[in-house]
Amino acid sequence: MRRGNLRKPVRALMALGILVSQIALSACGSAEDPNSTTGGPNSGTGSSGNGNGNGNGGTGDGTGSTAKTPDEQIKQILDARKADYGEALRTASLKLRDELPTLDEINQIANATDDNAKKAAYEKLVDTMIDSPQFASTMVKFWKDTFRTGQVGQIQQGMPDKSTAANFAAQLTVAGRPYTDLFTASSNTCPTFDAATGTFTDGSCDTTPTAGVLTDPGILAQYFANMAFRRVRFIQETFACSKHPTEFSSTPVAMGNGTYTGPYDFKSITGKVTVKDARIDFQDTSAVICANCHVTLNHAAPLFTKYDDKGVLQGTEQVKVPVPGEPAAKLGDYLASGEPLAWRMGKNATDIPSFGQQMAADPDVARCAVNRIWNYAMSRGDIVNDLATVPNQVTDPFVQAFTANGMKLKETIRAIFKAEDFVKF
């Protein structure tokens, strides 16, 4: 799905502080090094500034001025970029409709009289592509890639259709519905998709309760595993864009061979400190501090334990505890008596719909949605698996607009594909 030019937006590099010149300065040695490029006889960066490297600390541009600061270097690089709407059109067309632009579309930009006219022609073409049936197909592919799901062949042996979650996410995107419906919608969360026409048909899965993709049978079957931890991990990494641990105390505590960093009371989860015969010791500190991840995992996972390997809700726990005999998990395996279920500390949930409401209100979830679209547009890797993180200052304007417009991801896509960082090279 990630097609088009591989590009590293300068603004992202700016925020990350990844500048080749800075790397060179820290790695090339001292001014006395005859092979140094930062002040030796071959550097061309002398303070007297005669341009032949005979000075001792200036820019070497013949002016005698001091070396540029990192911010000045960044501005110089940013100012050097030029808008290329023809190149941007090619990438946008592949991303938004999975095909190259036509000759007529190329000429609409090429024959435009000036940069303003080229910009107007390009932005009109982006709008046309987003309104095309092909856009729906690319969104289905994008969400299948994001969720790592998708039906292959016919549905067999009572297994669910694994395409419905991606179809629903794409339908929300194309229709301009709030992104939060992914976690809160209570009906029609399992649509079908006709790729030939680019149309969705509403459909419901046999799930009660229903909470967007959180109760989608295909998702729940795809991520079925011991103690439901894989299901919670999927939710965290996909919709909050980070791995566990996710919550941190302002007063970490040294324990065993590490430090407990969670905000919950250490005894809020189950372990042999509090339950001598605990089947899994989440309070173990002999090697790593298990509780750092499990204080969040254990408060969420019990919500998903009664869904079987086909994603169907049953009356009893369906996931197992990975100990001899593989007994079914129970609430006491996760939490101390009386501990609430929660998305985050203080964000309690009694069921999956209320869990979805807490997710929908989390600013990190909104930012994750925008950052995933940014990475898709810029041909970067996955935020979690590829560590292709995005600094906040890069996407702050888009996150602010996203939350202000009712979290309509379609408009964020439109804005990013028209953004300066996308059209300038």
Short mmCIF file of C-alpha atoms in Angstrom, two decimals:
data_model
loop_
_atom_site.label_atom_id
_atom_site.label_comp_id
_atom_site.label_asym_id
_atom_site.label_seq_id
_atom_site.Cartn_x
_atom_site.Cartn_y
_atom_site.Cartn_z
CA MET A 1 0.00 0.00 0.00
CA ARG A 2 2.79 2.45 0.67
CA ARG A 3 3.52 3.50 -2.85
CA GLY A 4 5.02 6.59 -4.41
CA ASN A 5 8.27 8.32 -3.71
CA LEU A 6 10.09 7.45 -0.52
CA ARG A 7 10.43 10.83 1.09
CA LYS A 8 11.73 12.18 4.37
CA PRO A 9 9.98 15.48 5.00
CA VAL A 10 12.43 18.12 6.03
CA ARG A 11 10.07 19.31 8.71
CA ALA A 12 10.13 15.87 10.29
CA LEU A 13 13.90 15.87 10.17
CA MET A 14 13.85 19.30 11.72
CA ALA A 15 11.79 18.13 14.67
CA LEU A 16 13.88 15.04 15.16
CA GLY A 17 17.12 16.98 14.96
CA ILE A 18 18.48 14.68 12.29
CA LEU A 19 20.80 16.86 10.29
CA VAL A 20 23.75 15.43 8.44
CA SER A 21 25.85 18.44 9.28
CA GLN A 22 25.27 17.96 13.01
CA ILE A 23 26.18 14.28 12.78
CA ALA A 24 29.37 15.17 10.98
CA LEU A 25 30.31 17.77 13.58
CA SER A 26 30.07 15.25 16.39
CA ALA A 27 31.84 12.44 14.57
CA CYS A 28 34.72 13.88 12.60
CA GLY A 29 37.24 14.69 15.30
CA SER A 30 39.06 17.78 16.54
CA ALA A 31 40.34 20.83 14.71
CA GLU A 32 43.86 19.41 14.83
CA ASP A 33 42.86 16.30 12.90
CA PRO A 34 44.39 16.75 9.42
CA ASN A 35 41.47 14.75 7.95
CA SER A 36 38.82 16.71 9.84
CA THR A 37 36.14 18.63 7.96
CA THR A 38 35.32 20.83 10.96
CA GLY A 39 38.29 23.12 11.35
CA GLY A 40 41.44 21.44 10.02
CA PRO A 41 43.52 22.66 7.13
CA ASN A 42 41.06 21.29 4.56
CA SER A 43 37.86 22.45 6.21
CA GLY A 44 36.98 25.74 4.54
CA THR A 45 35.32 26.88 7.77
CA GLY A 46 37.87 29.32 9.23
CA SER A 47 36.83 32.21 11.42
CA SER A 48 38.66 34.66 9.17
CA GLY A 49 36.46 33.33 6.44
CA ASN A 50 38.68 33.47 3.35
CA GLY A 51 36.82 30.56 1.74
CA ASN A 52 39.86 28.26 1.50
CA GLY A 53 39.79 26.72 4.94
CA ASN A 54 42.64 28.76 6.43
CA GLY A 55 40.55 30.26 9.21
CA ASN A 56 39.73 28.82 12.60
CA GLY A 57 36.01 28.65 13.19
CA GLY A 58 33.90 30.72 10.82
CA THR A 59 31.75 29.73 7.89
CA GLY A 60 34.45 29.66 5.24
CA ASP A 61 32.22 31.68 2.87
CA GLY A 62 34.63 34.58 2.62
CA THR A 63 32.53 36.87 4.79
CA GLY A 64 34.07 36.22 8.19
CA SER A 65 30.63 35.45 9.68
CA THR A 66 30.16 32.84 12.38
CA ALA A 67 28.92 29.30 11.72
CA LYS A 68 25.19 28.83 11.27
CA THR A 69 23.20 27.56 14.21
CA PRO A 70 21.15 24.36 13.79
CA ASP A 71 17.96 26.45 13.49
CA GLU A 72 19.57 28.55 10.77
CA GLN A 73 20.68 25.42 8.92
CA ILE A 74 17.15 24.05 9.15
CA LYS A 75 15.67 27.29 7.79
CA GLN A 76 18.17 27.26 4.95
CA ILE A 77 17.12 23.73 3.97
CA LEU A 78 13.43 24.55 4.27
CA ASP A 79 13.81 27.69 2.18
CA ALA A 80 15.66 25.73 -0.49
CA ARG A 81 12.71 23.45 -1.16
CA LYS A 82 10.60 24.11 -4.22
CA ALA A 83 7.01 23.15 -4.91
CA ASP A 84 6.74 20.52 -7.63
CA TYR A 85 3.05 19.95 -8.20
CA GLY A 86 3.65 17.51 -11.02
CA GLU A 87 5.72 15.23 -8.78
CA ALA A 88 3.22 15.66 -5.94
CA LEU A 89 0.38 14.70 -8.31
CA ARG A 90 2.07 11.43 -9.22
CA THR A 91 2.49 10.41 -5.59
CA ALA A 92 -0.96 11.60 -4.55
CA SER A 93 -2.61 9.71 -7.39
CA LEU A 94 -0.93 6.46 -6.38
CA LYS A 95 -1.84 6.97 -2.74
CA LEU A 96 -5.40 8.16 -3.19
CA ARG A 97 -6.61 5.97 -6.05
CA ASP A 98 -3.89 3.41 -6.72
CA GLU A 99 -3.14 4.51 -10.27
CA LEU A 100 -0.96 6.99 -12.11
CA PRO A 101 -2.36 10.34 -13.23
CA THR A 102 -3.64 10.63 -16.78
CA LEU A 103 -1.90 12.70 -19.43
CA ASP A 104 -4.72 15.23 -19.26
CA GLU A 105 -4.24 15.61 -15.50
CA ILE A 106 -0.49 16.00 -15.90
CA ASN A 107 -1.04 18.70 -18.51
CA GLN A 108 -3.49 20.58 -16.30
CA ILE A 109 -0.53 21.33 -14.06
CA ALA A 110 2.19 21.49 -16.70
CA ASN A 111 0.25 24.02 -18.77
CA ALA A 112 -0.77 26.20 -15.84
CA THR A 113 0.53 29.76 -16.27
CA ASP A 114 2.24 30.22 -12.89
CA ASP A 115 2.79 28.63 -9.50
CA ASN A 116 -0.54 29.82 -8.14
CA ALA A 117 -2.35 28.30 -11.08
CA LYS A 118 -0.40 25.06 -10.70
CA LYS A 119 -1.31 24.94 -7.01
CA ALA A 120 -4.99 25.49 -7.77
CA ALA A 121 -4.98 22.81 -10.47
CA TYR A 122 -3.23 20.32 -8.18
CA GLU A 123 -5.55 20.91 -5.24
CA LYS A 124 -8.62 20.54 -7.46
CA LEU A 125 -7.24 17.20 -8.69
CA VAL A 126 -6.69 16.04 -5.10
CA ASP A 127 -10.34 16.83 -4.36
CA THR A 128 -11.42 14.92 -7.46
CA MET A 129 -9.36 11.89 -6.46
CA ILE A 130 -10.75 11.87 -2.92
CA ASP A 131 -14.27 11.98 -4.35
CA SER A 132 -13.60 9.11 -6.76
CA PRO A 133 -14.74 5.48 -6.26
CA GLN A 134 -11.07 4.41 -6.32
CA PHE A 135 -10.48 6.33 -3.10
CA ALA A 136 -12.76 3.92 -1.29
CA SER A 137 -10.70 0.98 -2.54
CA THR A 138 -7.44 2.52 -1.38
CA MET A 139 -8.93 3.20 2.04
CA VAL A 140 -10.02 -0.42 2.36
CA LYS A 141 -6.46 -1.47 1.50
CA PHE A 142 -5.02 1.07 3.93
CA TRP A 143 -7.12 -0.22 6.82
CA LYS A 144 -6.49 -3.87 5.99
CA ASP A 145 -2.80 -3.05 6.10
CA THR A 146 -3.20 -1.14 9.38
CA PHE A 147 -5.28 -3.86 11.05
CA ARG A 148 -3.30 -6.69 9.44
CA THR A 149 -6.53 -8.38 8.50
CA GLY A 150 -8.39 -9.28 5.34
CA GLN A 151 -10.35 -12.27 4.17
CA VAL A 152 -8.29 -14.64 2.03
CA GLY A 153 -10.48 -17.04 0.06
CA GLN A 154 -13.87 -18.22 1.23
CA ILE A 155 -14.94 -18.15 4.87
CA GLN A 156 -14.64 -21.66 6.23
CA GLN A 157 -15.36 -23.71 9.35
CA GLY A 158 -17.50 -21.11 11.07
CA MET A 159 -14.76 -18.46 11.09
CA PRO A 160 -15.78 -14.80 10.71
CA ASP A 161 -15.14 -12.54 7.74
CA LYS A 162 -11.91 -10.73 8.57
CA SER A 163 -12.57 -7.93 6.09
CA THR A 164 -15.42 -6.27 7.92
CA ALA A 165 -13.36 -4.16 10.36
CA ALA A 166 -11.31 -2.63 7.53
CA ASN A 167 -14.49 -2.11 5.49
CA PHE A 168 -16.09 -0.26 8.40
CA ALA A 169 -13.03 1.93 9.00
CA ALA A 170 -12.87 2.76 5.28
CA GLN A 171 -16.61 3.47 5.15
CA LEU A 172 -16.29 5.95 8.02
CA THR A 173 -13.36 7.62 6.30
CA VAL A 174 -15.01 7.93 2.89
CA ALA A 175 -18.35 9.07 4.30
CA GLY A 176 -16.72 11.75 6.45
CA ARG A 177 -18.08 10.29 9.67
CA PRO A 178 -16.34 10.88 13.03
CA TYR A 179 -13.28 8.71 13.55
CA THR A 180 -14.54 7.95 17.05
CA ASP A 181 -17.31 5.80 15.55
CA LEU A 182 -14.58 3.18 15.16
CA PHE A 183 -14.91 2.58 18.91
CA THR A 184 -18.44 3.71 19.71
CA ALA A 185 -20.79 2.77 16.84
CA SER A 186 -23.51 0.43 18.07
CA SER A 187 -24.88 -0.83 14.73
CA ASN A 188 -23.94 -1.49 11.09
CA THR A 189 -20.28 -2.09 11.96
CA CYS A 190 -19.76 -4.96 9.50
CA PRO A 191 -20.41 -3.56 6.00
CA THR A 192 -19.55 -5.27 2.74
CA PHE A 193 -17.59 -3.54 -0.02
CA ASP A 194 -17.96 -3.73 -3.80
CA ALA A 195 -14.56 -2.88 -5.26
CA ALA A 196 -15.97 -2.63 -8.80
CA THR A 197 -18.20 0.30 -7.86
CA GLY A 198 -16.38 1.58 -4.78
CA THR A 199 -19.53 1.31 -2.68
CA PHE A 200 -20.28 0.02 0.81
CA THR A 201 -23.42 -1.77 1.92
CA ASP A 202 -24.39 -1.52 5.56
CA GLY A 203 -24.28 -4.73 7.54
CA SER A 204 -24.22 -5.86 11.15
CA CYS A 205 -22.31 -8.65 12.81
CA ASP A 206 -24.07 -10.85 15.32
CA THR A 207 -22.53 -9.05 18.29
CA THR A 208 -24.19 -7.78 21.45
CA PRO A 209 -22.98 -5.41 22.72
CA THR A 210 -21.50 -3.65 19.71
CA ALA A 211 -18.70 -1.09 19.95
CA GLY A 212 -17.26 -0.32 16.52
CA VAL A 213 -14.33 -2.53 15.57
CA LEU A 214 -13.66 -3.43 19.22
CA THR A 215 -16.32 -6.13 19.02
CA ASP A 216 -15.68 -7.10 15.40
CA PRO A 217 -15.55 -10.94 15.24
CA GLY A 218 -12.80 -10.91 12.62
CA ILE A 219 -10.55 -8.72 14.76
CA LEU A 220 -11.26 -10.75 17.91
CA ALA A 221 -10.57 -14.01 16.07
CA GLN A 222 -7.41 -12.66 14.43
CA TYR A 223 -5.95 -11.68 17.80
CA PHE A 224 -7.19 -14.57 19.92
CA ALA A 225 -4.49 -15.67 22.39
CA ASN A 226 -3.82 -16.53 26.03
CA MET A 227 -5.48 -14.22 28.56
CA ALA A 228 -6.66 -11.85 25.76
CA PHE A 229 -3.42 -9.88 25.97
CA ARG A 230 -2.91 -9.96 22.20
CA ARG A 231 -6.29 -8.32 21.69
CA VAL A 232 -5.42 -5.49 24.07
CA ARG A 233 -1.99 -5.10 22.50
CA PHE A 234 -3.60 -4.76 19.07
CA ILE A 235 -5.90 -2.02 20.35
CA GLN A 236 -3.06 -0.14 22.05
CA GLU A 237 -0.57 -0.27 19.19
CA THR A 238 -3.09 0.34 16.42
CA PHE A 239 -5.11 3.15 17.95
CA ALA A 240 -2.68 4.77 20.42
CA CYS A 241 0.48 4.22 18.32
CA SER A 242 2.74 3.03 21.13
CA LYS A 243 3.73 -0.18 22.84
CA HIS A 244 3.19 -1.03 26.48
CA PRO A 245 4.06 0.29 29.00
CA THR A 246 1.75 3.20 28.31
CA GLU A 247 1.25 4.83 31.71
CA PHE A 248 3.92 6.24 33.99
CA SER A 249 4.07 7.48 37.54
CA SER A 250 5.75 10.75 38.44
CA THR A 251 7.33 8.91 41.39
CA PRO A 252 8.82 5.60 40.15
CA VAL A 253 9.87 3.09 42.79
CA ALA A 254 12.98 0.89 42.77
CA MET A 255 12.00 -2.78 43.00
CA GLY A 256 14.04 -5.94 42.61
CA ASN A 257 16.21 -5.65 39.51
CA GLY A 258 14.46 -2.62 38.12
CA THR A 259 12.07 0.23 38.75
CA TYR A 260 8.30 0.12 38.93
CA THR A 261 7.00 3.00 36.82
CA GLY A 262 3.24 2.38 36.74
CA PRO A 263 0.73 4.83 38.22
CA TYR A 264 -1.45 2.16 39.87
CA ASP A 265 -0.69 0.68 43.26
CA PHE A 266 1.73 -2.19 42.68
CA LYS A 267 -0.68 -4.50 44.48
CA SER A 268 -3.59 -3.63 42.20
CA ILE A 269 -2.68 -6.54 39.94
CA THR A 270 -2.32 -10.20 40.82
CA GLY A 271 1.00 -11.72 41.82
CA LYS A 272 2.71 -13.76 44.47
CA VAL A 273 3.37 -10.73 46.65
CA THR A 274 -0.34 -10.67 47.43
CA VAL A 275 -1.59 -14.11 46.28
CA LYS A 276 0.84 -16.91 47.13
CA ASP A 277 -0.70 -19.37 44.69
CA ALA A 278 -1.16 -16.89 41.83
CA ARG A 279 -1.14 -18.78 38.54
CA ILE A 280 0.82 -15.96 36.83
CA ASP A 281 3.10 -13.76 38.92
CA PHE A 282 2.60 -10.29 37.47
CA GLN A 283 4.41 -8.87 40.51
CA ASP A 284 7.67 -10.63 39.68
CA THR A 285 10.71 -8.32 39.83
CA SER A 286 13.53 -10.88 39.57
CA ALA A 287 14.47 -10.05 35.98
CA VAL A 288 12.18 -7.37 34.59
CA ILE A 289 9.34 -5.47 36.23
CA CYS A 290 6.36 -7.27 34.72
CA ALA A 291 3.94 -4.85 36.35
CA ASN A 292 5.11 -1.90 34.26
CA CYS A 293 3.18 -3.27 31.29
CA HIS A 294 0.60 -5.33 33.11
CA VAL A 295 -0.88 -2.60 35.27
CA THR A 296 -2.53 -1.32 32.09
CA LEU A 297 -2.95 -4.66 30.31
CA ASN A 298 -4.54 -6.35 33.30
CA HIS A 299 -7.10 -3.59 33.79
CA ALA A 300 -8.30 -3.98 30.18
CA ALA A 301 -7.89 -7.62 29.16
CA PRO A 302 -10.75 -9.06 31.28
CA LEU A 303 -13.20 -7.18 29.04
CA PHE A 304 -12.20 -9.45 26.13
CA THR A 305 -11.88 -12.84 27.81
CA LYS A 306 -15.32 -14.22 26.91
CA TYR A 307 -14.83 -14.03 23.13
CA ASP A 308 -13.85 -17.38 21.64
CA ASP A 309 -11.42 -18.15 18.82
CA LYS A 310 -14.13 -17.26 16.29
CA GLY A 311 -14.73 -13.88 17.91
CA VAL A 312 -18.10 -14.91 19.32
CA LEU A 313 -19.14 -13.77 22.78
CA GLN A 314 -19.79 -16.69 25.13
CA GLY A 315 -21.16 -16.88 28.66
CA THR A 316 -17.86 -17.97 30.20
CA GLU A 317 -14.19 -17.12 29.80
CA GLN A 318 -12.72 -18.54 26.58
CA VAL A 319 -9.07 -17.54 26.80
CA LYS A 320 -6.60 -19.70 28.69
CA VAL A 321 -3.91 -19.17 31.30
CA PRO A 322 -0.55 -20.48 29.96
CA VAL A 323 0.16 -22.93 32.80
CA PRO A 324 -0.10 -26.74 32.93
CA GLY A 325 -3.65 -27.81 32.19
CA GLU A 326 -4.42 -24.49 30.44
CA PRO A 327 -7.29 -23.47 32.71
CA ALA A 328 -9.71 -20.76 31.61
CA ALA A 329 -8.72 -17.30 32.80
CA LYS A 330 -10.66 -15.64 35.58
CA LEU A 331 -10.76 -12.07 36.85
CA GLY A 332 -8.63 -12.96 39.88
CA ASP A 333 -5.78 -13.92 37.54
CA TYR A 334 -5.49 -10.26 36.53
CA LEU A 335 -6.55 -7.95 39.33
CA ALA A 336 -6.89 -7.62 43.05
CA SER A 337 -10.43 -7.81 44.38
CA GLY A 338 -12.37 -4.61 43.80
CA GLU A 339 -10.04 -3.19 41.14
CA PRO A 340 -11.93 -1.54 38.25
CA LEU A 341 -11.56 -2.32 34.58
CA ALA A 342 -10.18 0.63 32.65
CA TRP A 343 -8.69 2.06 29.46
CA ARG A 344 -6.27 4.10 31.57
CA MET A 345 -5.97 4.85 35.26
CA GLY A 346 -9.03 6.88 36.20
CA LYS A 347 -10.69 6.10 32.85
CA ASN A 348 -12.81 3.23 34.11
CA ALA A 349 -15.03 0.98 32.01
CA THR A 350 -17.72 -1.52 32.90
CA ASP A 351 -18.01 -3.05 29.43
CA ILE A 352 -16.53 -2.73 25.94
CA PRO A 353 -18.85 0.13 24.84
CA SER A 354 -17.74 2.26 27.82
CA PHE A 355 -14.15 1.21 27.12
CA GLY A 356 -14.63 2.51 23.56
CA GLN A 357 -16.00 5.79 24.89
CA GLN A 358 -12.86 6.27 26.98
CA MET A 359 -10.71 5.58 23.93
CA ALA A 360 -12.70 8.07 21.86
CA ALA A 361 -11.99 10.80 24.41
CA ASP A 362 -8.23 10.14 24.57
CA PRO A 363 -6.11 12.79 22.79
CA ASP A 364 -3.44 10.16 22.08
CA VAL A 365 -5.95 8.22 19.98
CA ALA A 366 -6.74 11.30 17.90
CA ARG A 367 -3.05 12.05 17.36
CA CYS A 368 -2.36 8.44 16.41
CA ALA A 369 -4.99 8.60 13.65
CA VAL A 370 -3.45 11.74 12.16
CA ASN A 371 0.11 10.43 12.44
CA ARG A 372 -0.81 7.23 10.64
CA ILE A 373 -2.20 9.25 7.72
CA TRP A 374 0.90 11.45 7.73
CA ASN A 375 3.17 8.42 7.50
CA TYR A 376 1.04 6.92 4.74
CA ALA A 377 1.20 10.10 2.67
CA MET A 378 4.93 10.50 3.20
CA SER A 379 5.71 6.82 2.45
CA ARG A 380 7.09 6.18 5.91
CA GLY A 381 6.85 2.89 7.77
CA ASP A 382 4.59 1.79 10.59
CA ILE A 383 4.76 3.97 13.68
CA VAL A 384 5.08 1.04 16.07
CA ASN A 385 6.62 -1.86 14.15
CA ASP A 386 9.05 0.27 12.12
CA LEU A 387 9.60 2.89 14.83
CA ALA A 388 8.53 5.53 12.29
CA THR A 389 7.38 7.95 14.97
CA VAL A 390 6.27 11.47 14.16
CA PRO A 391 7.27 14.42 16.39
CA ASN A 392 4.27 16.28 17.77
CA GLN A 393 5.30 19.61 16.30
CA VAL A 394 5.16 18.14 12.79
CA THR A 395 1.51 17.16 12.93
CA ASP A 396 0.18 19.54 15.60
CA PRO A 397 -1.68 21.74 13.06
CA PHE A 398 -3.39 18.71 11.55
CA VAL A 399 -4.29 17.24 14.96
CA GLN A 400 -5.82 20.55 16.02
CA ALA A 401 -7.85 20.77 12.81
CA PHE A 402 -8.86 17.11 13.13
CA THR A 403 -10.26 17.53 16.63
CA ALA A 404 -11.92 20.83 15.69
CA ASN A 405 -13.75 19.38 12.66
CA GLY A 406 -15.40 16.52 14.51
CA MET A 407 -12.57 14.05 13.88
CA LYS A 408 -13.39 13.55 10.20
CA LEU A 409 -10.36 11.73 8.87
CA LYS A 410 -11.28 12.41 5.25
CA GLU A 411 -10.61 16.13 5.73
CA THR A 412 -7.28 15.38 7.41
CA ILE A 413 -6.28 13.29 4.39
CA ARG A 414 -7.25 16.17 2.12
CA ALA A 415 -5.22 18.64 4.18
CA ILE A 416 -2.08 16.47 4.37
CA PHE A 417 -2.01 15.81 0.62
CA LYS A 418 -2.23 19.56 0.02
CA ALA A 419 0.32 20.44 2.70
CA GLU A 420 3.59 22.23 2.02
CA ASP A 421 5.60 19.24 3.19
CA PHE A 422 3.86 17.02 0.64
CA VAL A 423 4.21 19.27 -2.42
CA LYS A 424 7.71 20.61 -1.78
CA PHE A 425 10.89 18.68 -2.60
#
